[in-house]
Tab-separated table of C-alpha atoms in Angstrom:
chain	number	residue	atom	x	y	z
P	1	UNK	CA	-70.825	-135.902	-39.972
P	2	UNK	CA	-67.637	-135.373	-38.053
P	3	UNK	CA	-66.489	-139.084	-37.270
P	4	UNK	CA	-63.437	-137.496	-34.361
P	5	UNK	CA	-64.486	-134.562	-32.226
P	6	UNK	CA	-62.721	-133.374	-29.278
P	7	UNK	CA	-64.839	-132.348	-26.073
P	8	UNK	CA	-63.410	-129.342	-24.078
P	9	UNK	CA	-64.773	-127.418	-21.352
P	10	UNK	CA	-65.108	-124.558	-24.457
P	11	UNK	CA	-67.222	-126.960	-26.918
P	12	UNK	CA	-67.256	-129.363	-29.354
P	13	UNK	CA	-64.098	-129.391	-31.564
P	14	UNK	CA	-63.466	-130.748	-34.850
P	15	UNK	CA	-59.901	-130.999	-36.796
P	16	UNK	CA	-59.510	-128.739	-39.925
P	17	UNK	CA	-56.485	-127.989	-42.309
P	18	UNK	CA	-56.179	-124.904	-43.571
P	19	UNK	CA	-53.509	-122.661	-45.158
P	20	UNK	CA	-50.698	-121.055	-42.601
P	21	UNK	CA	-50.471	-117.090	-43.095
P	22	UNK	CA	-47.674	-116.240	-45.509
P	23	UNK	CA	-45.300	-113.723	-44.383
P	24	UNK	CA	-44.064	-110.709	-46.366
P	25	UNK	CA	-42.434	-111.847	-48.870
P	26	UNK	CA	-38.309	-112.031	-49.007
P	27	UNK	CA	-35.584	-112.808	-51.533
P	28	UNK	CA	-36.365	-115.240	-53.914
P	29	UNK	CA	-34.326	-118.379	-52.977
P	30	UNK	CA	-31.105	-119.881	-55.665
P	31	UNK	CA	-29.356	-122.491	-54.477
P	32	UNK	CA	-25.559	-121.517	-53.998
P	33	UNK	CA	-23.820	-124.836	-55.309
P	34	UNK	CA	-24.970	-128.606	-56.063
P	35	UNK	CA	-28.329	-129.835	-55.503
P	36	UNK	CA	-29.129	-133.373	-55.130
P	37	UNK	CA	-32.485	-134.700	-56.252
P	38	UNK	CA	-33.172	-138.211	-54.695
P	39	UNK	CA	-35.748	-139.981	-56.685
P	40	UNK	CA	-35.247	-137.644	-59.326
P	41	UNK	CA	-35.651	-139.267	-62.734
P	42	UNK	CA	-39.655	-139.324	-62.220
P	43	UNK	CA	-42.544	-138.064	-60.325
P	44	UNK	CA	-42.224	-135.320	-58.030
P	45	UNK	CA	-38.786	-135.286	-58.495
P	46	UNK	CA	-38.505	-134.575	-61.912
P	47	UNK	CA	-41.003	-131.853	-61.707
P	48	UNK	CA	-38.514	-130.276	-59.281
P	49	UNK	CA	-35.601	-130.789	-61.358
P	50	UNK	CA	-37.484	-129.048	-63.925
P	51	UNK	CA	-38.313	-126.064	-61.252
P	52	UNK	CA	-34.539	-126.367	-60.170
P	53	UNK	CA	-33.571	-124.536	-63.721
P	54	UNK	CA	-35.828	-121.834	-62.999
P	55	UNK	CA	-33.727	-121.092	-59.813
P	56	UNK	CA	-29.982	-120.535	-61.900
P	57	UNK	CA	-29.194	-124.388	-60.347
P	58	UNK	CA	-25.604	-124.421	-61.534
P	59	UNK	CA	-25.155	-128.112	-61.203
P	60	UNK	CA	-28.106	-131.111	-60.205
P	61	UNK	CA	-27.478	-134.397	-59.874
P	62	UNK	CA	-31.122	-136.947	-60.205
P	63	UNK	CA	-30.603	-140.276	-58.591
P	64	UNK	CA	-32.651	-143.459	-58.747
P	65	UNK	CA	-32.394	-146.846	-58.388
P	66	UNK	CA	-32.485	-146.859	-62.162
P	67	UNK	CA	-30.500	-143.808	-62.952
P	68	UNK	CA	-30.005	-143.263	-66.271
P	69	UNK	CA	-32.103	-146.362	-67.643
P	70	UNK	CA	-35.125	-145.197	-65.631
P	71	UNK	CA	-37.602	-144.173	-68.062
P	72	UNK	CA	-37.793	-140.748	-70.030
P	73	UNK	CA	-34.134	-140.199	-67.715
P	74	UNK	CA	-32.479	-139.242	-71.254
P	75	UNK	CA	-34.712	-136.363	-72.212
P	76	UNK	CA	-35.109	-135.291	-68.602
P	77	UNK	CA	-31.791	-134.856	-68.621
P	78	UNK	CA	-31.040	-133.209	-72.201
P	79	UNK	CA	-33.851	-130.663	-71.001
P	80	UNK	CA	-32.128	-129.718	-67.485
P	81	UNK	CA	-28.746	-129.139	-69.627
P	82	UNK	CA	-30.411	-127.151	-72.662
P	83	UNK	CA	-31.902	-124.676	-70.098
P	84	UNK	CA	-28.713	-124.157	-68.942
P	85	UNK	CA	-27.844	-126.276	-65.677
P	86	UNK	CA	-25.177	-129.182	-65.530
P	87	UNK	CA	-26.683	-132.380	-64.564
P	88	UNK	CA	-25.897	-136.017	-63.322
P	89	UNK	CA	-28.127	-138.842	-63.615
P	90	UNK	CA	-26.815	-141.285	-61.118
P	91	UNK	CA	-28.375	-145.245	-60.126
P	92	UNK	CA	-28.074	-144.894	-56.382
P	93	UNK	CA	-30.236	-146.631	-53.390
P	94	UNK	CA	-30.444	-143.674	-51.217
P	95	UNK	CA	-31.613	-146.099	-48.308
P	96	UNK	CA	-28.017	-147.997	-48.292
P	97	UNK	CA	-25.583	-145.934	-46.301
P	98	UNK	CA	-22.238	-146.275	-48.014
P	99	UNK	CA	-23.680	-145.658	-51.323
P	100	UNK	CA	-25.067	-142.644	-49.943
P	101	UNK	CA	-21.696	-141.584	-48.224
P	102	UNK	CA	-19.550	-142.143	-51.240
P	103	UNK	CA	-22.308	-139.947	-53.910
P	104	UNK	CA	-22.214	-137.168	-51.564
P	105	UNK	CA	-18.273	-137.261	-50.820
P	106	UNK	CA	-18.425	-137.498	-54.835
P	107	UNK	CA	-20.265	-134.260	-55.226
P	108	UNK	CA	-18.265	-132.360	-53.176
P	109	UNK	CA	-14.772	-133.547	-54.793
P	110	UNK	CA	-16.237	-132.921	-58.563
P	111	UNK	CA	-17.428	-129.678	-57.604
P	112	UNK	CA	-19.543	-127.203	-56.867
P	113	UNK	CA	-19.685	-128.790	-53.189
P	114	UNK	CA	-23.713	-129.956	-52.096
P	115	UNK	CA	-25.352	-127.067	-51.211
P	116	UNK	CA	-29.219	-128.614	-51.197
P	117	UNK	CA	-31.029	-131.523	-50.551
P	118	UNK	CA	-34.613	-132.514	-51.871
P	119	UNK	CA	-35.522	-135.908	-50.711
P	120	UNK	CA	-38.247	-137.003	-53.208
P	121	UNK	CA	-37.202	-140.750	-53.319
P	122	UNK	CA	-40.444	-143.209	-52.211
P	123	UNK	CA	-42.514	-146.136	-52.643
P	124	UNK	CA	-45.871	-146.885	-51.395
P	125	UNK	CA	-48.089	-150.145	-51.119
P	126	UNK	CA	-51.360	-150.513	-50.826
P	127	UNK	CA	-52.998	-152.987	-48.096
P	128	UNK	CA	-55.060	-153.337	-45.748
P	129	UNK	CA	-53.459	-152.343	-42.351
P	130	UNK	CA	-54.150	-155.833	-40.290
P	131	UNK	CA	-52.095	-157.074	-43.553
P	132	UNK	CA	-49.047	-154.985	-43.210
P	133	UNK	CA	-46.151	-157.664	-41.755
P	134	UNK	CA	-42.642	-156.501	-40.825
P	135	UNK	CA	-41.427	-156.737	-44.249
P	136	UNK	CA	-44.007	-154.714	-46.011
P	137	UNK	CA	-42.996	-151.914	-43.494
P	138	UNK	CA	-39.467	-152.271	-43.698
P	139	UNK	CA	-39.858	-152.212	-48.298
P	140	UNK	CA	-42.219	-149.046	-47.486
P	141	UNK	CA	-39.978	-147.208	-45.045
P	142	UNK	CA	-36.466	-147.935	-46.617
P	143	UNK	CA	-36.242	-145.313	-49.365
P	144	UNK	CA	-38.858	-142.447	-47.904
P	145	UNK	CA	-37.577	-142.819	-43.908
P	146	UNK	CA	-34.204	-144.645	-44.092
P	147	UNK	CA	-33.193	-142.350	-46.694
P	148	UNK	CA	-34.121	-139.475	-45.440
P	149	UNK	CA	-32.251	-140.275	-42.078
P	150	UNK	CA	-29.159	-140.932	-43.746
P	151	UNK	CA	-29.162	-137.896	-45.848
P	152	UNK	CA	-29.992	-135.929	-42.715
P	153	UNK	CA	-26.988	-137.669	-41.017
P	154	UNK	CA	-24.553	-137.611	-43.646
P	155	UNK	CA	-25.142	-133.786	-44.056
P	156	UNK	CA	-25.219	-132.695	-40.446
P	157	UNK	CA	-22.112	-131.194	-40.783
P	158	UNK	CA	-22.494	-129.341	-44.383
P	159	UNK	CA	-23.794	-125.927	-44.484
P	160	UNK	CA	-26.648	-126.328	-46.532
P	161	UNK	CA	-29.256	-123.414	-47.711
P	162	UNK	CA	-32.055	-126.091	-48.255
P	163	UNK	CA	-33.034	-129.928	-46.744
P	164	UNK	CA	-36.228	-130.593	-48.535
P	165	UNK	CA	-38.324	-133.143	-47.661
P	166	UNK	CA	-41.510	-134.410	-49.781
P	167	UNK	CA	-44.158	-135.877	-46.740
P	168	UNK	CA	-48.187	-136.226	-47.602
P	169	UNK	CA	-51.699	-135.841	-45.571
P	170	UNK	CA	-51.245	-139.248	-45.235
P	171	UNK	CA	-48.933	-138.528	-42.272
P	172	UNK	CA	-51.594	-136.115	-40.787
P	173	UNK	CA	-54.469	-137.911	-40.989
P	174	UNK	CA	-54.275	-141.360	-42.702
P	175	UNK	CA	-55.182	-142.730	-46.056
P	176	UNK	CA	-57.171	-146.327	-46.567
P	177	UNK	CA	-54.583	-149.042	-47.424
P	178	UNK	CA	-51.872	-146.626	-47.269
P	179	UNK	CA	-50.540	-147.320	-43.208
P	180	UNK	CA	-47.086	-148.023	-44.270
P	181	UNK	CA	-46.760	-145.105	-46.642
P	182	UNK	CA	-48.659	-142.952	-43.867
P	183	UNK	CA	-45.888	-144.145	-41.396
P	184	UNK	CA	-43.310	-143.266	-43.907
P	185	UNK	CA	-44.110	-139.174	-43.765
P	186	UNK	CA	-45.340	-138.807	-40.682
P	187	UNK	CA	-41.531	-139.821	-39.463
P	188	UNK	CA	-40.528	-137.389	-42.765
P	189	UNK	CA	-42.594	-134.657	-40.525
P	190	UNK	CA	-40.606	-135.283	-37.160
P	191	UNK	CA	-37.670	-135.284	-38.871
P	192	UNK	CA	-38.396	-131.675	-40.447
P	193	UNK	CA	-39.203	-130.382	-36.897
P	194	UNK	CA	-35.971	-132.406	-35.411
P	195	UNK	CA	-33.636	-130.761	-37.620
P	196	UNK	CA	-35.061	-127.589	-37.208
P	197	UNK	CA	-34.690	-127.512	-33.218
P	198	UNK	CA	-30.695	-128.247	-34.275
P	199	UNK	CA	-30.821	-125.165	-36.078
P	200	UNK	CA	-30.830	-127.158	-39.390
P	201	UNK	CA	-32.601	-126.193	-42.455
P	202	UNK	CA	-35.502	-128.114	-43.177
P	203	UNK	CA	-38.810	-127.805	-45.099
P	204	UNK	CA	-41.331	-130.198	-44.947
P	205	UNK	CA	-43.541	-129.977	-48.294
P	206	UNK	CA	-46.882	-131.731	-47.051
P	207	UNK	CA	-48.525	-133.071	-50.386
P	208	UNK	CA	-45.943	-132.016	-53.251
P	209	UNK	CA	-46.413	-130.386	-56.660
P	210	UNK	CA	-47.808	-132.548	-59.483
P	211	UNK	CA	-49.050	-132.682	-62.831
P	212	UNK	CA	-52.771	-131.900	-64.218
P	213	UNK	CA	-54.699	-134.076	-66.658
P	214	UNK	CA	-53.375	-132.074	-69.518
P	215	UNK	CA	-49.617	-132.458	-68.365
P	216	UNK	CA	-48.893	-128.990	-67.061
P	217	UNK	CA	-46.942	-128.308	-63.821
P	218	UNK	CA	-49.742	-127.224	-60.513
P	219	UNK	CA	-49.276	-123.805	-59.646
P	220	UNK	CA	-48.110	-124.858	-56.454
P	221	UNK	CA	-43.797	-125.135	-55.931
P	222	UNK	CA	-41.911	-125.515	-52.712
P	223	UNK	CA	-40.705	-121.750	-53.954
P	224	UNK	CA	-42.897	-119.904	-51.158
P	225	UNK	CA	-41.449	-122.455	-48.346
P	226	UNK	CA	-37.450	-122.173	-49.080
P	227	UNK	CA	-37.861	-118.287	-49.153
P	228	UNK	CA	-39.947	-118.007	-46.173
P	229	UNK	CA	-39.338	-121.145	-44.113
P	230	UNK	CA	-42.143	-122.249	-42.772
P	231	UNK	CA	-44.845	-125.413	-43.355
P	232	UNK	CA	-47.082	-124.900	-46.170
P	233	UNK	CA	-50.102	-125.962	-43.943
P	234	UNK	CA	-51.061	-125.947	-40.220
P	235	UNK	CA	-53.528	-127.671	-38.414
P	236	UNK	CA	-56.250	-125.986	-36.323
P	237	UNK	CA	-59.236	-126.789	-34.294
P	238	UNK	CA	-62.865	-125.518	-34.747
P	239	UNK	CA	-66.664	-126.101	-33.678
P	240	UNK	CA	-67.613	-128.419	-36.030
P	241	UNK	CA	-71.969	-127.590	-35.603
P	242	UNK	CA	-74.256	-128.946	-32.781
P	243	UNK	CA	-72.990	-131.757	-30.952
P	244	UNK	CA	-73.537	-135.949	-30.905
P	245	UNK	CA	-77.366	-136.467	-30.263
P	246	UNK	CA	-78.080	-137.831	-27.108
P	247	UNK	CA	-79.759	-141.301	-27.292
């Protein structure tokens, strides 16, 4: 049962997702100098610090809130260096503006200058939406939105060959007891399309790469996206079946 339909003069229409067309493909995309990994001594980020290597990353520096206490942070970082890449673990709150100012001015004077961002950095609680108060919001939007502003601001004037941002379905279409977290990425998804119209790079990864049961990396990278460009995903409309019965 469809539980939102649309009625046009053409029909009945239901939302779908599907995947967007992928272009021919292009030249495989290497990041020219330092990337920066925000929430990158777990998660998502780590599995793109990982990803980073495969990419001849010259330099990468992980920050956390943790940094180099976070957990498993040593032998992420012994791994990223025996495959051949210089690394940084660094305890930063990305959400706090002069911290953020003085690590990037600090990558650029120690060298090679920031050349890409990917914004993994995030929290998420889960409550009811009539629950949600101001300060649940503000915890929820710090790191993921107030981050990624920052870093989009601090930047603006760098010429960088990637802006990555980590958003989820939950910006698209909700999640239960996720309305916070579902805020958080849907303003990561304006952002991607705001820096964009600035002729900025920007690529919005909706729902990033994880791990399966068995602790191998998904098939699916943000590789395809930074060559080509584009969303992952698009939205589209379609006849969902016969109509609401009439009563």
């Amino acid at each position: 049962m469809e539980d939102q339909v649309a009625l046009r003069a053409r029909g009945i229409l239901g939302r779908r997702l599907e995947h967007a067309p992928r272009p021919a493909a292009g030249q495989a995309w290497n990041p020219s100098g330092t990337v920066l990994v925000t929430g990158g001594t777990s998660g998502v980020g780590a599995i793109t610090a990982h990803w980073l290597t495969e990419r001849t990353t010259a330099r990468m520096v992980l920050t956390s809130r943790s940094g180099p206490h976070a957990e498993n942070a040593a032998a992420l970082a012994a791994s990223i260096a025996t495959a051949g890449t210089a690394v940084d673990v660094i305890a930063a709150d990305i959400a706090a503006r002069t911290a953020t100012s003085t690590l990037l001015d600090w990558i650029d004077t120690s060298g090679p200058a920031l050349s890409s961002v990917f914004h993994a950095a995030g929290v998420g609680t889960r409550m009811p939406v009539e629950e949600v108060g101001a300060e649940d919001l503000s915890y929820v939007l710090a790191a993921k939105a107030g981050g990624a502003t920052l870093l989009d601001e601090l930047t603006a004037d760098r010429p960088l060959d990637a802006f990555v941002l980590y958003s989820s379905g939950s910006g698209t279409w909700g999640s239960g007891g996720l309305s916070a977290y579902g805020a958080a990425n849907a303003y990561l998804d304006a952002l991607c399309d705001q820096r964009r119209s600035r002729g900025l790079a920007a690529l919005d990864c909706l729902g990033p790469v994880g791990r399966r049961r068995d602790g191998r990396r998904k098939r699916r990278r943000p590789a395809a996206g930074l060559r080509h460009g584009r969303h992952r995903h698009r939205t589209r409309h379609t006849r969902p079946g016969p109509g609401p019965r009439r009563r």
